[in-house]
Coordinates of C-alpha atoms and ligand atoms in Angstrom, one line a residue:
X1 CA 85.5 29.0 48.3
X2 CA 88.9 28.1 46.5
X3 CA 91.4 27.5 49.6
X4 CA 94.7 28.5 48.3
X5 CA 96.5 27.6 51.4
X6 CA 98.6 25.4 50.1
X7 CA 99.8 27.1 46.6
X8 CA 99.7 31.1 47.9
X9 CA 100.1 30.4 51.7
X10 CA 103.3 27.9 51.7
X11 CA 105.0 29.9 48.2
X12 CA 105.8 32.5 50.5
X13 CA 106.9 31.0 54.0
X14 CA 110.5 31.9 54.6
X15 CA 111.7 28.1 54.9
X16 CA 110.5 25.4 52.9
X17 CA 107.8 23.8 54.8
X18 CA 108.4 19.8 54.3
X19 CA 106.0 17.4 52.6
X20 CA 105.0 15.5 55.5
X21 CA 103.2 18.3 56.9
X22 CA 102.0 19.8 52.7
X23 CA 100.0 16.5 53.1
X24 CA 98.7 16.6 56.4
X25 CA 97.5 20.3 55.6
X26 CA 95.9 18.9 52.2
X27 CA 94.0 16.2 54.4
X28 CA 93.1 18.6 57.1
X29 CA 91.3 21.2 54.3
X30 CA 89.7 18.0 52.0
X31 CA 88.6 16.5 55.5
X32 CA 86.5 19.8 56.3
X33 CA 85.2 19.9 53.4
X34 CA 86.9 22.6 51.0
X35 CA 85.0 21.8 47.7
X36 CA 88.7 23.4 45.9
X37 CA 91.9 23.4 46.9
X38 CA 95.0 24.7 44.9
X39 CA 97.9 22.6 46.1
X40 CA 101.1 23.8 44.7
X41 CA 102.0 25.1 41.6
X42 CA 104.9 23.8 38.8
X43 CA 106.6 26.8 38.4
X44 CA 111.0 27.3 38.2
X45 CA 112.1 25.8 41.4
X46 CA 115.0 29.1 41.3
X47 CA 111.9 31.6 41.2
X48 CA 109.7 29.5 44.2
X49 CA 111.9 26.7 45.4
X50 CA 109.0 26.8 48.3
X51 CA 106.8 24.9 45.0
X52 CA 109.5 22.6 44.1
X53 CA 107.9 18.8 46.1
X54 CA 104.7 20.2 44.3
X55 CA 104.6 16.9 42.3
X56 CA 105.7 14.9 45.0
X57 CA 102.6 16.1 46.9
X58 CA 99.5 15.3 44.3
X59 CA 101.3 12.2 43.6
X60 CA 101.5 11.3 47.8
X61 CA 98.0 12.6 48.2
X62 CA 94.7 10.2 48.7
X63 CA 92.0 10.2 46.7
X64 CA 90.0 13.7 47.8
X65 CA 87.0 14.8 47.9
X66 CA 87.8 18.3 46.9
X67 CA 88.7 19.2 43.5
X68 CA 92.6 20.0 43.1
X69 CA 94.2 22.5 41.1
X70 CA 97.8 23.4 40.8
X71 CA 99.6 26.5 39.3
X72 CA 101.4 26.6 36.1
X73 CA 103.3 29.7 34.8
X74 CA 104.3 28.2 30.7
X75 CA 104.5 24.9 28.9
X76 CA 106.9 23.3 31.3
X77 CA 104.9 23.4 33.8
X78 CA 102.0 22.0 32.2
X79 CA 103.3 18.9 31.0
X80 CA 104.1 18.4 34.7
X81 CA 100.9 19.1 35.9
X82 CA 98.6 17.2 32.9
X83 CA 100.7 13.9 34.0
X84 CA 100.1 14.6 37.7
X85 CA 96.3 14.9 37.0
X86 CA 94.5 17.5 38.8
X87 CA 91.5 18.3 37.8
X88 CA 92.3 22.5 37.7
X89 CA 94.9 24.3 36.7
X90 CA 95.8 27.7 37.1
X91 CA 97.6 30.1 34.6
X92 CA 98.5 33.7 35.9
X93 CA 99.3 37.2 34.6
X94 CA 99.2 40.7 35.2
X95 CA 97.9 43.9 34.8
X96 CA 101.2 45.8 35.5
X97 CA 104.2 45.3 33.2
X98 CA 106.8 45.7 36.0
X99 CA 105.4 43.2 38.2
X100 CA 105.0 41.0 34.8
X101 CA 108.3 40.9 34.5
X102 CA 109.2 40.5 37.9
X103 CA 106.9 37.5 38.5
X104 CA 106.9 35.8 35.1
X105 CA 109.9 37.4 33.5
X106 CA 107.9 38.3 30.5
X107 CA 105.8 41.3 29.1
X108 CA 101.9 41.4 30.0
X109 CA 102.0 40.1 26.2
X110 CA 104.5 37.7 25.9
X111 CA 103.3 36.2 28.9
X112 CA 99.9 35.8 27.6
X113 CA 100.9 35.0 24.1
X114 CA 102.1 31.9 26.5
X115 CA 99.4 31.7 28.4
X116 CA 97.0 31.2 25.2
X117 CA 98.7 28.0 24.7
X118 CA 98.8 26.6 27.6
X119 CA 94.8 27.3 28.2
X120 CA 94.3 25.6 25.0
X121 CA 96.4 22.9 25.8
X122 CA 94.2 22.5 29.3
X123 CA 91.1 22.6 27.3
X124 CA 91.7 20.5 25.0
X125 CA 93.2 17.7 28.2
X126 CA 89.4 18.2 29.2
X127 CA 90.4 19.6 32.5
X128 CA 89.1 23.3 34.1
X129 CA 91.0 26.1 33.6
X130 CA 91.2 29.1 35.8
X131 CA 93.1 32.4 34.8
X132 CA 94.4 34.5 37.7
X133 CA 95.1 38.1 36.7
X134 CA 97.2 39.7 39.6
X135 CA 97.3 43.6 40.4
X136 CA 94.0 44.1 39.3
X137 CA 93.6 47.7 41.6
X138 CA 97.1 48.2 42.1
X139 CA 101.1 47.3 41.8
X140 CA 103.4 47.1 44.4
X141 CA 105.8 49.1 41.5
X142 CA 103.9 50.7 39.4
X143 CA 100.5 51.7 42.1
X144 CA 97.1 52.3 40.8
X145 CA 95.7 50.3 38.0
X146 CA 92.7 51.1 35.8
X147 CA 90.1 48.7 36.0
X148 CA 89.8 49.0 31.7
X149 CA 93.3 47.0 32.3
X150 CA 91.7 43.9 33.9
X151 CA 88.7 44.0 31.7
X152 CA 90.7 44.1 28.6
X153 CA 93.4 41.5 29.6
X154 CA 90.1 39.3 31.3
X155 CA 88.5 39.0 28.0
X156 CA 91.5 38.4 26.3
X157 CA 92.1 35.3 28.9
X158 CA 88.6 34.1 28.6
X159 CA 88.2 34.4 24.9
X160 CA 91.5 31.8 25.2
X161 CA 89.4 29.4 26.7
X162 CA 89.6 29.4 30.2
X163 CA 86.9 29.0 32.3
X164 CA 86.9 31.3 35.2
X165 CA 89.0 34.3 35.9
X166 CA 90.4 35.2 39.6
X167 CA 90.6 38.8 39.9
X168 CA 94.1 39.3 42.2
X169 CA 94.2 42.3 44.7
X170 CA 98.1 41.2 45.5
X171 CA 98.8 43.2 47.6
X172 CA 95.5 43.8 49.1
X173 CA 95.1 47.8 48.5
X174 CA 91.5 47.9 47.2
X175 CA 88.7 49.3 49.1
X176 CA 85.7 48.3 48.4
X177 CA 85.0 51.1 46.1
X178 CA 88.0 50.5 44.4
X179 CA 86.3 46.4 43.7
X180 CA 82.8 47.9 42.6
X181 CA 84.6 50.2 40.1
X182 CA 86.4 47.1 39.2
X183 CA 83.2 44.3 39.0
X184 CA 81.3 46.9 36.9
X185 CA 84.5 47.4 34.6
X186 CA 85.1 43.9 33.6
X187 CA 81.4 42.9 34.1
X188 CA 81.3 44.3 30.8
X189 CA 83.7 42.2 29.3
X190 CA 83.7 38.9 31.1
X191 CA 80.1 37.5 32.6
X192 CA 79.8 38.0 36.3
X193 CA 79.3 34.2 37.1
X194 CA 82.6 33.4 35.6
X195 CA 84.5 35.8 38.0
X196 CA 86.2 34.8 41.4
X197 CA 87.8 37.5 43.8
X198 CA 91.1 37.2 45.5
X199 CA 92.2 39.5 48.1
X200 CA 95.2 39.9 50.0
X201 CA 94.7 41.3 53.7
X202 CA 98.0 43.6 53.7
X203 CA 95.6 46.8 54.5
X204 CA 92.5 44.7 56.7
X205 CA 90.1 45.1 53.7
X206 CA 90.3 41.6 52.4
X207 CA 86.9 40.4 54.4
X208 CA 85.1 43.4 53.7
X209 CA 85.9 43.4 49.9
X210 CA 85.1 40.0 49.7
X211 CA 81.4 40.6 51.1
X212 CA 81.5 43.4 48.0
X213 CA 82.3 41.3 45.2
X214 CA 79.9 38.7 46.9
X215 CA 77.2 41.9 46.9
X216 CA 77.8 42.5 43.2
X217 CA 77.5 39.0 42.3
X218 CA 80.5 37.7 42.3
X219 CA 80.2 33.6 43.8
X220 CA 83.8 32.3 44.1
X221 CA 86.2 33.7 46.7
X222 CA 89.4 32.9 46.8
X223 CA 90.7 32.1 50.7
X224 CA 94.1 30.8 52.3
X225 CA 94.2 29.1 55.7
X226 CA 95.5 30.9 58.7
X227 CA 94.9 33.7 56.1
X228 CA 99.1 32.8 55.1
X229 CA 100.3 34.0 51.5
X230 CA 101.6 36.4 49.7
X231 CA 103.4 36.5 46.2
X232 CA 107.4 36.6 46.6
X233 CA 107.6 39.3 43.8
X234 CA 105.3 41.4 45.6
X235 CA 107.4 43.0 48.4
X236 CA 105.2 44.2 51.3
X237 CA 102.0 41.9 50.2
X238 CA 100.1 40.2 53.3
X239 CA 98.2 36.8 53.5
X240 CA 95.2 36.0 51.5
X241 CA 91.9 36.5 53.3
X242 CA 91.7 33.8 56.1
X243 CA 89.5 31.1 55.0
X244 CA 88.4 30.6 58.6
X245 CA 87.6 34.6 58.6
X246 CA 85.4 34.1 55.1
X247 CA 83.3 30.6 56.8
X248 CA 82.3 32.6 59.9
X249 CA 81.0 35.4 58.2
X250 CA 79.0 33.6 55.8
X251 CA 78.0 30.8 58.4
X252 CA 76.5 33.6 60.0
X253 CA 74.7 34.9 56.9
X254 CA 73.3 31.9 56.4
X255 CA 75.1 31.1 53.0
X256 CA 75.6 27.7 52.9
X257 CA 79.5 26.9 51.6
X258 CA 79.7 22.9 52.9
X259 CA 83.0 23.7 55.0
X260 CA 83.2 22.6 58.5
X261 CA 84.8 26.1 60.5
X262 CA 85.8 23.9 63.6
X263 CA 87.4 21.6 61.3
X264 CA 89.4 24.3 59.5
X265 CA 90.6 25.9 62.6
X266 CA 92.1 22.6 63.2
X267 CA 93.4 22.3 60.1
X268 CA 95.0 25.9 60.2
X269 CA 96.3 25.4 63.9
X270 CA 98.1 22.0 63.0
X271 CA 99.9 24.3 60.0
X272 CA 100.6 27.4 62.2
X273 CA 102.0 25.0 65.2
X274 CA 104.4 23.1 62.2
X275 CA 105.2 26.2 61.1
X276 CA 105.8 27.8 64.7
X277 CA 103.9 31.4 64.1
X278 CA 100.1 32.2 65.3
X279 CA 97.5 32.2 62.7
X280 CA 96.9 35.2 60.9
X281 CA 93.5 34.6 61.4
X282 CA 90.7 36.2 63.3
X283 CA 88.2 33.8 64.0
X284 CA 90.9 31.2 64.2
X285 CA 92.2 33.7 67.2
X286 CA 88.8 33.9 68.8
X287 CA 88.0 29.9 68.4
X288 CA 91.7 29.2 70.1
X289 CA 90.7 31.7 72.8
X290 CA 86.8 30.5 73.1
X291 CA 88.7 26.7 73.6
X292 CA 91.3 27.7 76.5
X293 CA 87.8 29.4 78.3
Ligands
HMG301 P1 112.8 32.3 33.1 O1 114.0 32.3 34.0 O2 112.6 33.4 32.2 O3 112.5 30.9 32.4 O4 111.6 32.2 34.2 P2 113.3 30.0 31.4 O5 112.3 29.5 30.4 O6 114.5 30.8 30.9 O7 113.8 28.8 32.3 C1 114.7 29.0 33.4 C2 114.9 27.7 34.1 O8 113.6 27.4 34.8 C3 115.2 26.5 33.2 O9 116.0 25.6 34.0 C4 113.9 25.9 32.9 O10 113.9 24.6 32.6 C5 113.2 26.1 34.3 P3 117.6 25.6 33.8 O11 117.8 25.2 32.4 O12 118.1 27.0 34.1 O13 118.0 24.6 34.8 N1 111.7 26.2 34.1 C6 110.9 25.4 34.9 N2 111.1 24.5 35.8 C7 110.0 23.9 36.4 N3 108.7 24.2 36.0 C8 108.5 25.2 35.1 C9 109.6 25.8 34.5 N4 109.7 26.8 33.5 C10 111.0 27.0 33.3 N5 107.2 25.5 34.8 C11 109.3 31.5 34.7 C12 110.2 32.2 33.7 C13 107.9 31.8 34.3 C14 109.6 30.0 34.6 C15 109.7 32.0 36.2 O14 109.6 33.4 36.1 C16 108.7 31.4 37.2 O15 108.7 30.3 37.5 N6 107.9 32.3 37.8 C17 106.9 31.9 38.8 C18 106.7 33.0 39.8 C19 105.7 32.6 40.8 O16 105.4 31.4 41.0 N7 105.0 33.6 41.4 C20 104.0 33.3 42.4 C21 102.7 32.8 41.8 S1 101.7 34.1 41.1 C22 100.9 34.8 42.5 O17 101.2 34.4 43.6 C23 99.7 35.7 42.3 C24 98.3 35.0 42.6 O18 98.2 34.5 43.9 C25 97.2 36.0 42.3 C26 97.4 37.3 43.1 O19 97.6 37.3 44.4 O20 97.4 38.3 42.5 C27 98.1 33.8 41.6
MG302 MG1 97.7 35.6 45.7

């Protein structure tokens, strides 16, 4: 699991959640045991002044025992994030020109024209890069998406280096025929093992189309705590899966992932209570409601 609490979940809260409790969220996740965690991102402070302490947070951070990553749209951000040291970074794009421009102010081109540098320049650092591609099934502007789009853009992303490539529901539309359709598409183009899946919850299918891509393969699931998130320049777009919803369900399967649920619940309920909403979790839900019995 790749808990993107931190980086998806706080870039779209309404008020700028303060460092103090960034850093206590961070511990909370490390402490039960997320093996990755995405922390912020070093992107325009205009576009997502939520993102703008993110260097003030890896630098304020203890050692971890998870592996960070942070988000980095173009060069700028890079230079930031190779000096802070993470051991990931993230680069994004899209399938959908509109919501290209909207997020990165750029063509699906230009922006990866851009991106090809910067993965180079992460490579040749040594550290891991992962490539996001967003609106893989569909766009908040533009709706459906072919799946030839991800699989074309995917190869293009990997072939730049990078070394795993999130597939992005954004705004969580898929069903999971739409994400079979999808993993046998860019299967073709991008080896399964390399793939992660990331699914917004906006229409409830983020769970089930996570068991999918996990059915077709797929080993690396993107989750958020609390199941917060959202993109900003995707109007309408939910949370990510909850990450509490994604440890129960495999707990149960018997898949090991190394994450401590309790632990996480705590971690998520110590965020929601800072941030003074419930959890958009399930299973957080039922554990709250399980304690009070
Ligand atoms: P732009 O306005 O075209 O950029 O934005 P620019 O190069 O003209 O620069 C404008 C200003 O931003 C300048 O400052 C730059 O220095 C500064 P000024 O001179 O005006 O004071 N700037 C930066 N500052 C800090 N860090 C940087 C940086 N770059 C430029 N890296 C840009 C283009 C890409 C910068 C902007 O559109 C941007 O930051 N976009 C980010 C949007 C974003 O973060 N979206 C959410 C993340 S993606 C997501 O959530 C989807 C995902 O979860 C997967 C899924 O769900 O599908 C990953
Ligand atoms: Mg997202």
């Amino acid at each position: 699991m790749v808990e993107v609490g931190p980086r998806d979940g706080l870039q779209n809260e309404a008020a700028v959640v303060p460092l103090a409790a960034k850093l206590r969220l961070i511990r909370g996740l490390d402490d039960a045991g997320c093996p990755r965690i995405e922390v912020g991102s070093f992107v325009s402070p205009r576009w997502v002044p939520q993102m703008a302490d993110t260097e003030a947070v890896v630098r304020s951070l203890p050692p971890t025992r998870a592996r960070l990553g942070v988000l980095v749209p173009n060069t700028a951000g890079l230079d930031t994030a190779l000096a802070s040291g993470t051991a990931e970074i993230a680069v994004f794009a899209a399938c959908s020109e509109t919501f290209s421009k909207r997020n990165v102010n750029a063509s699906i081109d230009v922006s990866i024209q851009r991106l090809e540098k910067v993965i180079g320049a992460v490579k040749a650092a040594g550290r891991f890069v992962r490539a996001y591609l967003s609106c893989v099934v569909a766009c908040p502007y533009e709706g459906p998406i072919a799946p030839t789009v991800a699989a074309r853009l995917g190869a293009r992303l990997m072939a730049a280096g990078a070394d795993e490539l999130s597939l992005g529901d954004t705004i969580g539309r898929a069903t999971p025929r739409d994400t079979r359709a999808l993993l046998a598409e860019v299967g073709h183009a991008v080896p399964i093992g390399k793939l992660a899946w990331h699914g917004h919850d906006t229409y409830g299918q983020a769970l089930v189309n996570a068991l999918t891509a996990l059915d077709g393969g797929v080993t690396v699931v993107d989750a958020s705590v609390a199941g917060l998130g959202g993109c900003p320049y995707a109007p309408g777009a939910a949370g990510n899966l909850a990450s509490e919803d994604l440890v129960f369900m495999l707990d149960g399967m018997g898949v090991r992932t190394g994450i401590d649920l309790e632990a996480l619940a705590r971690a998520g309920s110590d965020l929601c209570a800072a941030l003074g909403r419930p959890s958009e979790s399930r299973v957080a839900r039922a554990l709250g409601a399980t304690d009070k019995r």
